Coordinates of C-alpha atoms in Angstrom, one line a residue:
Chain A
D1126 CA 0.0 0.0 0.0
T1127 CA 1.4 3.4 -1.0
A1128 CA 1.4 5.7 1.9
V1129 CA 1.7 9.0 0.0
S1130 CA 0.7 8.9 -3.6
Q1131 CA 0.8 11.6 -6.2
T1132 CA -0.4 11.8 -9.7
P1133 CA 0.7 12.2 -12.4
K1134 CA 4.3 11.0 -12.1
Y1135 CA 5.3 13.0 -15.2
L1136 CA 3.7 16.1 -16.6
V1137 CA 4.9 17.8 -19.8
T1138 CA 3.1 20.9 -20.8
Q1139 CA 3.5 24.2 -22.6
M1140 CA 4.0 27.6 -21.2
G1141 CA 0.8 29.4 -20.3
N1142 CA -1.2 26.2 -19.6
D1143 CA -2.9 25.4 -16.3
K1144 CA -2.2 22.0 -14.7
S1145 CA -3.0 20.2 -11.4
I1146 CA -1.1 17.6 -9.4
K1147 CA -3.0 15.4 -6.9
C1148 CA -1.8 14.0 -3.7
E1149 CA -3.4 11.5 -1.3
Q1150 CA -2.1 10.0 2.0
N1151 CA -3.5 7.0 3.8
L1152 CA -1.5 7.3 6.9
G1153 CA -4.1 9.2 8.9
H1154 CA -1.8 12.2 9.2
D1155 CA -3.1 15.6 10.0
T1156 CA -0.6 17.7 8.1
M1157 CA 0.3 17.7 4.4
Y1158 CA 2.9 19.6 2.4
W1159 CA 4.1 20.5 -1.0
Y1160 CA 7.8 20.7 -1.7
K1161 CA 9.6 21.8 -4.9
Q1162 CA 13.0 20.2 -5.8
D1163 CA 15.0 22.2 -8.3
S1164 CA 17.9 21.0 -10.5
K1165 CA 20.4 21.5 -7.7
K1166 CA 18.4 19.1 -5.5
F1167 CA 17.3 21.7 -2.9
L1168 CA 14.0 20.7 -1.5
K1169 CA 12.1 23.8 -0.6
I1170 CA 8.7 23.9 1.2
M1171 CA 5.9 25.6 -0.7
F1172 CA 2.8 25.0 1.4
S1173 CA 1.6 23.2 4.5
Y1174 CA -2.0 22.3 5.5
N1175 CA -3.0 21.1 8.9
N1176 CA -6.5 19.6 9.1
K1177 CA -7.4 21.4 5.9
E1178 CA -6.2 24.8 7.2
L1179 CA -3.3 26.5 5.4
I1180 CA -0.5 27.1 7.9
I1181 CA 2.6 27.6 5.8
N1182 CA 2.7 29.6 2.6
E1183 CA 6.2 30.3 1.7
T1184 CA 7.1 32.9 -1.0
V1185 CA 5.4 31.2 -3.8
P1186 CA 3.8 33.0 -6.8
N1187 CA 0.0 33.2 -6.5
R1188 CA -0.2 31.2 -9.7
F1189 CA 0.2 28.2 -7.4
S1190 CA -2.9 27.4 -5.4
P1191 CA -3.2 24.5 -3.1
K1192 CA -6.5 22.9 -2.2
S1193 CA -7.3 20.5 0.5
P1194 CA -10.8 19.0 0.2
D1195 CA -10.1 16.8 3.3
K1196 CA -7.1 16.1 5.5
A1197 CA -6.1 13.1 3.3
H1198 CA -5.8 15.1 0.1
L1199 CA -3.8 18.1 -0.9
N1200 CA -3.8 19.1 -4.5
L1201 CA -1.7 21.7 -6.3
H1202 CA -3.0 23.8 -9.1
I1203 CA -0.7 25.9 -11.2
N1204 CA -2.0 28.6 -13.5
S1205 CA -0.1 30.1 -16.5
L1206 CA 2.8 27.8 -16.3
E1207 CA 6.3 29.3 -16.9
L1208 CA 9.6 27.7 -17.9
G1209 CA 10.9 28.3 -14.4
D1210 CA 8.2 26.1 -12.9
S1211 CA 10.0 23.0 -14.3
A1212 CA 11.0 20.9 -11.3
V1213 CA 10.0 17.9 -9.3
Y1214 CA 7.2 18.5 -6.9
F1215 CA 6.9 16.3 -3.8
C1216 CA 3.9 15.9 -1.6
A1217 CA 4.5 14.9 2.0
S1218 CA 2.6 14.3 5.2
S1219 CA 3.3 14.1 8.9
Q1220 CA 1.5 13.8 12.2
E1221 CA 1.8 17.1 14.0
G1222 CA -1.1 17.0 16.4
V1223 CA 0.7 15.0 19.0
W1224 CA 4.0 15.3 20.8
P1225 CA 6.5 14.3 19.5
S1226 CA 5.4 14.8 15.9
G1227 CA 6.4 12.2 13.4
P1228 CA 8.8 12.5 10.5
L1229 CA 7.9 13.6 7.0
H1230 CA 6.6 10.9 4.6
F1231 CA 7.1 11.8 1.0
G1232 CA 5.4 10.7 -2.2
N1233 CA 7.6 9.8 -5.2
G1234 CA 7.3 13.1 -6.9
T1235 CA 5.8 14.6 -10.0
R1236 CA 8.3 15.7 -12.6
L1237 CA 6.9 18.8 -14.3
T1238 CA 8.5 19.9 -17.6
V1239 CA 7.3 23.2 -19.1
T1240 CA 8.3 23.7 -22.7
Chain B
L456 CA 15.7 28.1 10.9
A457 CA 19.1 26.6 11.5
K458 CA 21.2 26.4 8.3
T459 CA 23.0 23.2 7.6
T460 CA 26.2 22.5 5.7
Q461 CA 27.1 19.1 4.4
P462 CA 29.8 17.8 1.9
I463 CA 28.4 17.8 -1.6
S464 CA 29.6 14.2 -2.3
M465 CA 31.3 11.2 -0.9
D466 CA 32.6 8.0 -2.3
S467 CA 33.0 4.6 -0.5
Y468 CA 33.3 0.9 -1.2
E469 CA 31.0 -1.9 -0.2
G470 CA 31.5 -3.1 3.3
Q471 CA 33.0 0.1 4.6
E472 CA 31.6 2.4 7.3
V473 CA 30.5 5.8 6.0
N474 CA 30.3 8.9 8.2
I475 CA 28.6 12.0 6.9
T476 CA 28.9 15.1 8.9
C477 CA 26.5 18.0 9.0
S478 CA 27.3 21.4 10.5
H479 CA 24.6 23.5 12.1
N480 CA 26.2 26.2 14.1
N481 CA 23.1 28.2 15.0
I482 CA 21.0 25.3 16.1
A483 CA 18.3 26.3 18.6
T484 CA 17.5 24.8 21.9
N485 CA 14.3 23.1 20.8
D486 CA 15.7 21.9 17.4
Y487 CA 16.1 18.3 16.6
I488 CA 18.4 16.8 13.9
T489 CA 16.9 14.5 11.3
W490 CA 18.4 12.7 8.4
Y491 CA 16.7 11.6 5.3
Q492 CA 17.8 9.4 2.4
Q493 CA 16.7 10.0 -1.2
F494 CA 17.0 7.6 -4.1
P495 CA 16.6 8.7 -7.7
S496 CA 13.0 9.2 -8.8
Q497 CA 11.8 8.8 -5.2
G498 CA 10.9 11.1 -2.3
P499 CA 13.2 11.4 0.7
R500 CA 12.8 8.7 3.3
F501 CA 13.3 9.2 7.1
I502 CA 16.4 7.5 8.5
I503 CA 17.0 8.7 12.0
Q504 CA 16.4 11.6 14.4
G505 CA 18.2 12.8 17.5
Y506 CA 18.6 15.6 20.0
K507 CA 21.9 14.9 21.7
T508 CA 24.5 12.2 22.3
K509 CA 23.9 9.0 20.3
V510 CA 20.9 7.4 18.7
T511 CA 21.0 4.1 16.9
N512 CA 18.4 2.2 14.9
E513 CA 18.5 -0.8 12.6
V514 CA 19.7 1.4 9.7
A515 CA 22.2 3.9 11.1
S516 CA 23.7 5.7 14.1
L517 CA 23.6 9.4 14.8
F518 CA 26.3 11.1 16.8
I519 CA 25.7 14.5 18.3
P520 CA 28.4 16.3 20.4
A521 CA 27.6 18.2 23.5
D522 CA 27.5 21.6 21.8
R523 CA 25.1 20.2 19.1
K524 CA 26.7 22.4 16.4
S525 CA 27.3 19.4 14.2
S526 CA 26.1 15.8 13.8
T527 CA 27.4 12.7 12.1
L528 CA 25.3 10.1 10.4
S529 CA 27.1 6.7 10.5
L530 CA 26.2 4.0 8.0
P531 CA 27.8 0.6 9.0
R532 CA 29.0 -1.6 6.2
V533 CA 27.5 0.1 3.2
S534 CA 26.2 -1.7 0.2
L535 CA 25.6 -0.6 -3.4
S536 CA 22.0 0.0 -2.4
D537 CA 23.1 2.7 0.0
T538 CA 24.0 4.9 -3.0
A539 CA 21.7 7.9 -2.5
V540 CA 21.5 11.5 -1.4
Y541 CA 21.5 12.1 2.3
Y542 CA 19.9 15.2 3.8
C543 CA 20.5 16.7 7.2
L544 CA 17.6 18.7 8.5
V545 CA 17.5 20.8 11.7
G546 CA 14.2 22.1 13.1
P547 CA 11.6 21.8 15.8
R548 CA 10.3 18.4 16.3
A549 CA 6.7 19.5 16.4
G550 CA 4.5 22.5 15.7
R551 CA 4.3 24.4 12.5
R552 CA 7.4 23.6 10.7
A553 CA 8.7 25.2 7.5
L554 CA 11.5 22.8 6.9
T555 CA 13.6 23.3 3.8
F556 CA 16.2 20.8 2.9
G557 CA 19.7 21.7 1.8
S558 CA 21.4 20.2 -1.3
G559 CA 22.4 17.0 0.6
T560 CA 25.4 14.7 0.3
R561 CA 25.5 12.4 -2.7
L562 CA 27.0 9.1 -1.5
Q563 CA 28.4 6.8 -4.2
V564 CA 29.2 3.2 -3.1
Q565 CA 31.5 1.3 -5.4
P566 CA 31.8 -2.5 -5.6

């Protein structure tokens, strides 16, 4: 059973298009994240939701809009895609509501290529 | 958020012990040190976490000196399957965390 699953695995699209990446976790965690990994392998947090509430919103263009329909899902919608958006996007989850909180569990990533 | 510094890459041979050191000079009192492993085309995977002294699990050991300004991940008797990127992360163990990973250490294990 995949704990954190994201779809699609690969996404190739043209500049200006709008696309979505979906993420689901079956771990019962209360917090979900989106990370972006660039070509230099830095993993930078973009957003974090705790029980469907946005709690972290790093400096990300407002073309990126996360949506959490329930605490097991966190989707990422990207409008007007640009070349610089090309990267691998990782979804992750963790249990934050108890002490100590658990480690991050990551999906296997979505490689987005904007042409 | 404590900044971390790790070697960019390391090479080893099968059966050797590998030690990867991470510097985190401005670590805060409530910060924990966590290590993740990432294989190509996969997300990072939790390896070990510690606060001070030594922590050991079935995969690795984590050594943290008294001043906590650095930590060392120790992988005993590495195999080819340990070839991966290893990330050191420093941050609070709970609460609203905005954890950004550094560029990690790329470990290449040779036969």
